[in-house]
Amino acid sequence: KNQVEQSPQSLIILEGKNCTLQCNYTVSPFSNLRWYKQDTGRGPVSLTIMTFSENTKSNGRYTATLDADTKQSSLHITASQLSDSASYICVVSRLNNNAGNMLTFGGGTRLMVKP
Amino acid sequence: NAGVTQTPKFQVLKTGQSMTLQCAQDMNHEYMSWYRQDPGMGLRLIHYSVGAGITDQGEVPNGYNVSRSTTEDFPLRLLSAAPSQTSVYFCASSSKTFLAKFPDTQYFGPGTRLTVL
């Protein structure tokens, strides 16, 4: 079964600290992995997209890594800011002619950054 | 560009009522989709469209209808609302390359929070 598991479910850190969010998946065959940020009451916003051949990709203070062999990804946030408080969603896409079931969403990690 | 817009932002229905959630995008994207998001669960695909006149079912299509008469608009219809349809609904769009080897960004609307009593 195609699944995406994220950990931790929730995380509280102090402003200025770094943190790492984890994503493990069983989706196969793999096409690409995305990280989204979702502010409360808003739609998800894309942070990064990584294909099979990419090990790391950065977007400002966000750095995503991908290990396709172990089927793991991480999202590292550097020097956290209050505005980083949000849910972070990992999404894995699989190669499939049917566009209807290409994406599998993780349940998200809720991050709270405190001053 | 307004991106992906959704109306209404909030809606309360009684069991058995019908309504249409509106979604529009101004990026000329071929691929549009509807998701629902429930507490503690990942987004789940309801219906999707790969172009005007073409729609198909996603993971949880029961109780919902869609149509795609234009590239810009992709309304979602609830035929007879049930309390199990209480959720936050998101519309999303992306260019046709979403289905290709090199993926493109998927843009989400702000969501519609629906409560069915």
PDB file of C-alpha atoms in Angstrom:
ATOM      1  CA  LYS A   1       0.000   0.000   0.000  1.00  0.00           C
ATOM      2  CA  ASN A   2       1.297   3.459  -0.871  1.00  0.00           C
ATOM      3  CA  GLN A   3       1.828   5.379   2.357  1.00  0.00           C
ATOM      4  CA  VAL A   4       3.620   8.493   3.580  1.00  0.00           C
ATOM      5  CA  GLU A   5       4.427   8.740   7.279  1.00  0.00           C
ATOM      6  CA  GLN A   6       5.670  11.946   8.890  1.00  0.00           C
ATOM      7  CA  SER A   7       7.303  12.484  12.230  1.00  0.00           C
ATOM      8  CA  PRO A   8       7.006  14.022  14.649  1.00  0.00           C
ATOM      9  CA  GLN A   9       3.297  14.815  14.559  1.00  0.00           C
ATOM     10  CA  SER A  10       3.972  18.065  16.352  1.00  0.00           C
ATOM     11  CA  LEU A  11       7.022  20.009  17.442  1.00  0.00           C
ATOM     12  CA  ILE A  12       7.660  23.102  19.555  1.00  0.00           C
ATOM     13  CA  ILE A  13      10.954  24.965  19.223  1.00  0.00           C
ATOM     14  CA  LEU A  14      12.324  28.328  20.295  1.00  0.00           C
ATOM     15  CA  GLU A  15      12.824  31.094  17.793  1.00  0.00           C
ATOM     16  CA  GLY A  16      16.277  30.968  16.232  1.00  0.00           C
ATOM     17  CA  LYS A  17      16.729  27.236  16.713  1.00  0.00           C
ATOM     18  CA  ASN A  18      17.020  24.666  13.933  1.00  0.00           C
ATOM     19  CA  CYS A  19      14.781  21.660  13.456  1.00  0.00           C
ATOM     20  CA  THR A  20      14.393  18.647  11.182  1.00  0.00           C
ATOM     21  CA  LEU A  21      11.176  17.028  10.075  1.00  0.00           C
ATOM     22  CA  GLN A  22      11.068  13.467   8.783  1.00  0.00           C
ATOM     23  CA  CYS A  23       9.144  11.759   6.012  1.00  0.00           C
ATOM     24  CA  ASN A  24       9.183   8.015   5.268  1.00  0.00           C
ATOM     25  CA  TYR A  25       7.324   6.590   2.322  1.00  0.00           C
ATOM     26  CA  THR A  26       6.446   3.289   0.702  1.00  0.00           C
ATOM     27  CA  VAL A  27       5.168   4.769  -2.554  1.00  0.00           C
ATOM     28  CA  SER A  28       6.324   2.867  -5.603  1.00  0.00           C
ATOM     29  CA  PRO A  29       7.365   3.380  -8.301  1.00  0.00           C
ATOM     30  CA  PHE A  30       8.694   6.710  -7.118  1.00  0.00           C
ATOM     31  CA  SER A  31       8.484   9.833  -9.263  1.00  0.00           C
ATOM     32  CA  ASN A  32       9.065  12.860  -7.042  1.00  0.00           C
ATOM     33  CA  LEU A  33       8.710  14.135  -3.493  1.00  0.00           C
ATOM     34  CA  ARG A  34       7.342  17.505  -2.448  1.00  0.00           C
ATOM     35  CA  TRP A  35       7.295  19.468   0.757  1.00  0.00           C
ATOM     36  CA  TYR A  36       4.494  21.939   1.384  1.00  0.00           C
ATOM     37  CA  LYS A  37       3.979  24.546   4.101  1.00  0.00           C
ATOM     38  CA  GLN A  38       0.406  25.101   5.239  1.00  0.00           C
ATOM     39  CA  ASP A  39      -0.405  28.064   7.454  1.00  0.00           C
ATOM     40  CA  THR A  40      -3.485  27.740   9.632  1.00  0.00           C
ATOM     41  CA  GLY A  41      -6.604  28.418   7.599  1.00  0.00           C
ATOM     42  CA  ARG A  42      -4.719  28.600   4.299  1.00  0.00           C
ATOM     43  CA  GLY A  43      -3.966  26.297   1.400  1.00  0.00           C
ATOM     44  CA  PRO A  44      -0.636  24.438   1.149  1.00  0.00           C
ATOM     45  CA  VAL A  45       2.246  26.265  -0.523  1.00  0.00           C
ATOM     46  CA  SER A  46       5.014  24.400  -2.305  1.00  0.00           C
ATOM     47  CA  LEU A  47       8.507  24.590  -0.749  1.00  0.00           C
ATOM     48  CA  THR A  48      10.509  22.067  -2.772  1.00  0.00           C
ATOM     49  CA  ILE A  49      10.114  19.355  -5.377  1.00  0.00           C
ATOM     50  CA  MET A  50      12.768  16.635  -5.703  1.00  0.00           C
ATOM     51  CA  THR A  51      13.058  13.954  -8.321  1.00  0.00           C
ATOM     52  CA  PHE A  52      14.803  10.604  -7.997  1.00  0.00           C
ATOM     53  CA  SER A  53      18.213  11.966  -8.946  1.00  0.00           C
ATOM     54  CA  GLU A  54      18.215  14.869  -6.480  1.00  0.00           C
ATOM     55  CA  ASN A  55      19.654  14.406  -2.981  1.00  0.00           C
ATOM     56  CA  THR A  56      19.136  17.883  -1.629  1.00  0.00           C
ATOM     57  CA  LYS A  57      17.300  21.066  -2.531  1.00  0.00           C
ATOM     58  CA  SER A  58      17.154  24.381  -0.729  1.00  0.00           C
ATOM     59  CA  ASN A  59      14.615  27.173  -0.620  1.00  0.00           C
ATOM     60  CA  GLY A  60      15.937  29.939   1.608  1.00  0.00           C
ATOM     61  CA  ARG A  61      16.150  28.602   5.168  1.00  0.00           C
ATOM     62  CA  TYR A  62      14.459  25.352   4.126  1.00  0.00           C
ATOM     63  CA  THR A  63      16.615  22.439   2.963  1.00  0.00           C
ATOM     64  CA  ALA A  64      15.093  19.158   1.879  1.00  0.00           C
ATOM     65  CA  THR A  65      17.029  15.920   1.501  1.00  0.00           C
ATOM     66  CA  LEU A  66      16.034  12.728  -0.212  1.00  0.00           C
ATOM     67  CA  ASP A  67      17.392   9.197   0.122  1.00  0.00           C
ATOM     68  CA  ALA A  68      15.557   7.186  -2.517  1.00  0.00           C
ATOM     69  CA  ASP A  69      17.262   3.972  -1.429  1.00  0.00           C
ATOM     70  CA  THR A  70      15.878   4.101   2.114  1.00  0.00           C
ATOM     71  CA  LYS A  71      12.744   5.971   0.996  1.00  0.00           C
ATOM     72  CA  GLN A  72      13.299   8.758   3.456  1.00  0.00           C
ATOM     73  CA  SER A  73      13.222  12.524   3.206  1.00  0.00           C
ATOM     74  CA  SER A  74      13.850  15.294   5.690  1.00  0.00           C
ATOM     75  CA  LEU A  75      13.095  18.986   5.823  1.00  0.00           C
ATOM     76  CA  HIS A  76      15.593  21.047   7.774  1.00  0.00           C
ATOM     77  CA  ILE A  77      14.648  24.529   8.914  1.00  0.00           C
ATOM     78  CA  THR A  78      17.517  26.809   9.867  1.00  0.00           C
ATOM     79  CA  ALA A  79      17.301  29.750  12.295  1.00  0.00           C
ATOM     80  CA  SER A  80      13.568  29.367  12.785  1.00  0.00           C
ATOM     81  CA  GLN A  81      11.277  32.372  12.793  1.00  0.00           C
ATOM     82  CA  LEU A  82       7.834  32.870  14.270  1.00  0.00           C
ATOM     83  CA  SER A  83       6.422  32.822  10.737  1.00  0.00           C
ATOM     84  CA  ASP A  84       7.637  29.236  10.338  1.00  0.00           C
ATOM     85  CA  SER A  85       4.814  28.131  12.636  1.00  0.00           C
ATOM     86  CA  ALA A  86       2.695  25.986  10.316  1.00  0.00           C
ATOM     87  CA  SER A  87       2.014  22.433   9.232  1.00  0.00           C
ATOM     88  CA  TYR A  88       4.557  20.869   6.910  1.00  0.00           C
ATOM     89  CA  ILE A  89       3.268  18.255   4.528  1.00  0.00           C
ATOM     90  CA  CYS A  90       5.287  15.657   2.654  1.00  0.00           C
ATOM     91  CA  VAL A  91       3.774  14.455  -0.630  1.00  0.00           C
ATOM     92  CA  VAL A  92       5.084  11.619  -2.763  1.00  0.00           C
ATOM     93  CA  SER A  93       4.182  11.144  -6.394  1.00  0.00           C
ATOM     94  CA  ARG A  94       4.416   7.852  -8.200  1.00  0.00           C
ATOM     95  CA  LEU A  95       4.824   7.057 -11.826  1.00  0.00           C
ATOM     96  CA  ASN A  96       1.387   6.199 -13.038  1.00  0.00           C
ATOM     97  CA  ASN A  97      -0.582   6.696 -16.200  1.00  0.00           C
ATOM     98  CA  ASN A  98      -3.645   7.411 -14.074  1.00  0.00           C
ATOM     99  CA  ALA A  99      -3.302  10.991 -12.825  1.00  0.00           C
ATOM    100  CA  GLY A 100      -5.977  10.363 -10.250  1.00  0.00           C
ATOM    101  CA  ASN A 101      -3.851   8.498  -7.751  1.00  0.00           C
ATOM    102  CA  MET A 102      -0.416   9.891  -8.423  1.00  0.00           C
ATOM    103  CA  LEU A 103      -0.056  11.795  -5.157  1.00  0.00           C
ATOM    104  CA  THR A 104       0.043  10.400  -1.630  1.00  0.00           C
ATOM    105  CA  PHE A 105      -0.078  12.987   1.155  1.00  0.00           C
ATOM    106  CA  GLY A 106       1.426  12.601   4.583  1.00  0.00           C
ATOM    107  CA  GLY A 107      -0.538  13.687   7.642  1.00  0.00           C
ATOM    108  CA  GLY A 108       1.820  16.586   8.275  1.00  0.00           C
ATOM    109  CA  THR A 109       3.988  17.852  11.114  1.00  0.00           C
ATOM    110  CA  ARG A 110       2.630  20.788  13.065  1.00  0.00           C
ATOM    111  CA  LEU A 111       5.486  23.130  14.006  1.00  0.00           C
ATOM    112  CA  MET A 112       5.150  25.857  16.573  1.00  0.00           C
ATOM    113  CA  VAL A 113       7.955  28.397  16.979  1.00  0.00           C
ATOM    114  CA  LYS A 114       7.888  30.247  20.279  1.00  0.00           C
ATOM    115  CA  PRO A 115       9.640  33.535  21.060  1.00  0.00           C
TER     116      PRO A 115
ATOM    117  CA  ASN B   1      -2.506  36.931 -11.293  1.00  0.00           C
ATOM    118  CA  ALA B   2      -5.013  35.965  -8.629  1.00  0.00           C
ATOM    119  CA  GLY B   3      -3.815  32.338  -8.718  1.00  0.00           C
ATOM    120  CA  VAL B   4      -6.423  29.840  -7.500  1.00  0.00           C
ATOM    121  CA  THR B   5      -9.557  31.326  -5.980  1.00  0.00           C
ATOM    122  CA  GLN B   6     -12.307  29.519  -4.098  1.00  0.00           C
ATOM    123  CA  THR B   7     -15.740  30.615  -2.947  1.00  0.00           C
ATOM    124  CA  PRO B   8     -17.281  30.602  -0.454  1.00  0.00           C
ATOM    125  CA  LYS B   9     -14.725  30.584   2.390  1.00  0.00           C
ATOM    126  CA  PHE B  10     -17.246  29.190   4.855  1.00  0.00           C
ATOM    127  CA  GLN B  11     -20.545  27.363   4.420  1.00  0.00           C
ATOM    128  CA  VAL B  12     -23.029  25.662   6.726  1.00  0.00           C
ATOM    129  CA  LEU B  13     -25.527  23.229   5.228  1.00  0.00           C
ATOM    130  CA  LYS B  14     -28.278  21.052   6.564  1.00  0.00           C
ATOM    131  CA  THR B  15     -28.287  17.339   5.799  1.00  0.00           C
ATOM    132  CA  GLY B  16     -29.775  16.733   2.370  1.00  0.00           C
ATOM    133  CA  GLN B  17     -29.100  20.176   0.954  1.00  0.00           C
ATOM    134  CA  SER B  18     -27.065  20.598  -2.208  1.00  0.00           C
ATOM    135  CA  MET B  19     -24.526  23.243  -3.097  1.00  0.00           C
ATOM    136  CA  THR B  20     -21.631  24.056  -5.409  1.00  0.00           C
ATOM    137  CA  LEU B  21     -18.137  25.012  -4.331  1.00  0.00           C
ATOM    138  CA  GLN B  22     -16.522  27.304  -6.873  1.00  0.00           C
ATOM    139  CA  CYS B  23     -12.905  27.139  -8.026  1.00  0.00           C
ATOM    140  CA  ALA B  24     -11.186  29.274 -10.634  1.00  0.00           C
ATOM    141  CA  GLN B  25      -7.583  29.747 -11.768  1.00  0.00           C
ATOM    142  CA  ASP B  26      -6.068  32.348 -14.073  1.00  0.00           C
ATOM    143  CA  MET B  27      -2.773  30.600 -14.860  1.00  0.00           C
ATOM    144  CA  ASN B  28      -4.070  28.667 -17.871  1.00  0.00           C
ATOM    145  CA  HIS B  29      -3.356  25.371 -16.109  1.00  0.00           C
ATOM    146  CA  GLU B  30      -4.621  22.166 -17.656  1.00  0.00           C
ATOM    147  CA  TYR B  31      -4.688  20.075 -14.493  1.00  0.00           C
ATOM    148  CA  MET B  32      -7.136  20.894 -11.699  1.00  0.00           C
ATOM    149  CA  SER B  33      -8.195  18.870  -8.707  1.00  0.00           C
ATOM    150  CA  TRP B  34     -10.339  18.897  -5.584  1.00  0.00           C
ATOM    151  CA  TYR B  35      -9.172  17.614  -2.197  1.00  0.00           C
ATOM    152  CA  ARG B  36     -10.700  17.336   1.209  1.00  0.00           C
ATOM    153  CA  GLN B  37      -8.696  17.708   4.388  1.00  0.00           C
ATOM    154  CA  ASP B  38      -9.902  16.185   7.635  1.00  0.00           C
ATOM    155  CA  PRO B  39      -8.235  16.497  11.055  1.00  0.00           C
ATOM    156  CA  GLY B  40      -5.288  14.136  11.475  1.00  0.00           C
ATOM    157  CA  MET B  41      -5.471  12.920   7.877  1.00  0.00           C
ATOM    158  CA  GLY B  42      -3.620  13.813   4.742  1.00  0.00           C
ATOM    159  CA  LEU B  43      -5.376  15.514   1.876  1.00  0.00           C
ATOM    160  CA  ARG B  44      -7.491  13.109  -0.151  1.00  0.00           C
ATOM    161  CA  LEU B  45      -8.309  13.515  -3.814  1.00  0.00           C
ATOM    162  CA  ILE B  46     -12.011  13.764  -4.670  1.00  0.00           C
ATOM    163  CA  HIS B  47     -12.054  14.468  -8.411  1.00  0.00           C
ATOM    164  CA  TYR B  48      -9.617  15.805 -10.938  1.00  0.00           C
ATOM    165  CA  SER B  49      -9.507  17.118 -14.494  1.00  0.00           C
ATOM    166  CA  VAL B  50      -6.695  17.038 -17.033  1.00  0.00           C
ATOM    167  CA  GLY B  51      -8.341  19.594 -19.316  1.00  0.00           C
ATOM    168  CA  ALA B  52     -11.625  21.160 -20.351  1.00  0.00           C
ATOM    169  CA  GLY B  53     -14.268  18.504 -20.864  1.00  0.00           C
ATOM    170  CA  ILE B  54     -12.260  15.780 -19.112  1.00  0.00           C
ATOM    171  CA  THR B  55     -12.867  14.733 -15.508  1.00  0.00           C
ATOM    172  CA  ASP B  56     -12.232  11.605 -13.491  1.00  0.00           C
ATOM    173  CA  GLN B  57     -12.671  10.239  -9.990  1.00  0.00           C
ATOM    174  CA  GLY B  58     -10.077  10.337  -7.283  1.00  0.00           C
ATOM    175  CA  GLU B  59      -9.826   8.450  -4.017  1.00  0.00           C
ATOM    176  CA  VAL B  60     -13.085   9.618  -2.379  1.00  0.00           C
ATOM    177  CA  PRO B  61     -15.570  10.639  -5.118  1.00  0.00           C
ATOM    178  CA  ASN B  62     -18.859   9.424  -3.617  1.00  0.00           C
ATOM    179  CA  GLY B  63     -21.368  12.198  -3.018  1.00  0.00           C
ATOM    180  CA  TYR B  64     -19.590  14.706  -5.259  1.00  0.00           C
ATOM    181  CA  ASN B  65     -19.874  15.711  -8.918  1.00  0.00           C
ATOM    182  CA  VAL B  66     -17.612  17.883 -11.048  1.00  0.00           C
ATOM    183  CA  SER B  67     -17.578  19.381 -14.512  1.00  0.00           C
ATOM    184  CA  ARG B  68     -14.961  21.274 -16.507  1.00  0.00           C
ATOM    185  CA  SER B  69     -16.548  23.363 -19.234  1.00  0.00           C
ATOM    186  CA  THR B  70     -13.679  25.875 -19.369  1.00  0.00           C
ATOM    187  CA  THR B  71      -9.956  25.769 -18.580  1.00  0.00           C
ATOM    188  CA  GLU B  72     -10.422  28.335 -15.809  1.00  0.00           C
ATOM    189  CA  ASP B  73     -13.296  26.880 -13.774  1.00  0.00           C
ATOM    190  CA  PHE B  74     -13.723  23.600 -11.916  1.00  0.00           C
ATOM    191  CA  PRO B  75     -16.806  23.585  -9.647  1.00  0.00           C
ATOM    192  CA  LEU B  76     -17.482  20.830  -7.112  1.00  0.00           C
ATOM    193  CA  ARG B  77     -21.105  19.905  -6.453  1.00  0.00           C
ATOM    194  CA  LEU B  78     -22.417  18.245  -3.329  1.00  0.00           C
ATOM    195  CA  LEU B  79     -25.556  16.408  -4.378  1.00  0.00           C
ATOM    196  CA  SER B  80     -27.133  15.716  -0.977  1.00  0.00           C
ATOM    197  CA  ALA B  81     -24.953  16.888   1.890  1.00  0.00           C
ATOM    198  CA  ALA B  82     -24.191  14.504   4.754  1.00  0.00           C
ATOM    199  CA  PRO B  83     -22.435  15.170   8.089  1.00  0.00           C
ATOM    200  CA  SER B  84     -19.530  12.981   6.856  1.00  0.00           C
ATOM    201  CA  GLN B  85     -18.827  15.668   4.265  1.00  0.00           C
ATOM    202  CA  THR B  86     -17.953  18.192   6.951  1.00  0.00           C
ATOM    203  CA  SER B  87     -14.396  19.087   5.987  1.00  0.00           C
ATOM    204  CA  VAL B  88     -12.114  21.702   4.493  1.00  0.00           C
ATOM    205  CA  TYR B  89     -12.082  21.557   0.712  1.00  0.00           C
ATOM    206  CA  PHE B  90      -9.123  22.648  -1.377  1.00  0.00           C
ATOM    207  CA  CYS B  91      -8.927  23.194  -5.097  1.00  0.00           C
ATOM    208  CA  ALA B  92      -5.528  22.975  -6.786  1.00  0.00           C
ATOM    209  CA  SER B  93      -4.100  23.492 -10.247  1.00  0.00           C
ATOM    210  CA  SER B  94      -0.871  22.882 -12.104  1.00  0.00           C
ATOM    211  CA  SER B  95       0.430  22.970 -15.648  1.00  0.00           C
ATOM    212  CA  LYS B  96       0.257  19.930 -17.880  1.00  0.00           C
ATOM    213  CA  THR B  97       3.850  19.097 -17.024  1.00  0.00           C
ATOM    214  CA  PHE B  98       2.531  17.895 -13.665  1.00  0.00           C
ATOM    215  CA  LEU B  99       1.852  14.597 -15.361  1.00  0.00           C
ATOM    216  CA  ALA B 100       5.231  14.491 -17.079  1.00  0.00           C
ATOM    217  CA  LYS B 101       8.621  13.257 -15.937  1.00  0.00           C
ATOM    218  CA  PHE B 102       9.675  16.663 -14.641  1.00  0.00           C
ATOM    219  CA  PRO B 103       7.048  17.856 -12.187  1.00  0.00           C
ATOM    220  CA  ASP B 104       5.662  21.345 -11.926  1.00  0.00           C
ATOM    221  CA  THR B 105       4.439  23.239  -8.889  1.00  0.00           C
ATOM    222  CA  GLN B 106       0.888  22.593  -7.748  1.00  0.00           C
ATOM    223  CA  TYR B 107      -0.949  25.700  -6.549  1.00  0.00           C
ATOM    224  CA  PHE B 108      -3.678  25.463  -3.940  1.00  0.00           C
ATOM    225  CA  GLY B 109      -6.601  27.746  -3.282  1.00  0.00           C
ATOM    226  CA  PRO B 110      -7.356  29.144   0.203  1.00  0.00           C
ATOM    227  CA  GLY B 111      -9.964  26.474   0.955  1.00  0.00           C
ATOM    228  CA  THR B 112     -13.668  26.284   1.794  1.00  0.00           C
ATOM    229  CA  ARG B 113     -14.634  25.214   5.292  1.00  0.00           C
ATOM    230  CA  LEU B 114     -17.900  23.261   5.077  1.00  0.00           C
ATOM    231  CA  THR B 115     -20.038  22.170   7.994  1.00  0.00           C
ATOM    232  CA  VAL B 116     -23.013  19.851   7.472  1.00  0.00           C
ATOM    233  CA  LEU B 117     -25.466  19.705  10.352  1.00  0.00           C
TER     234      LEU B 117
END
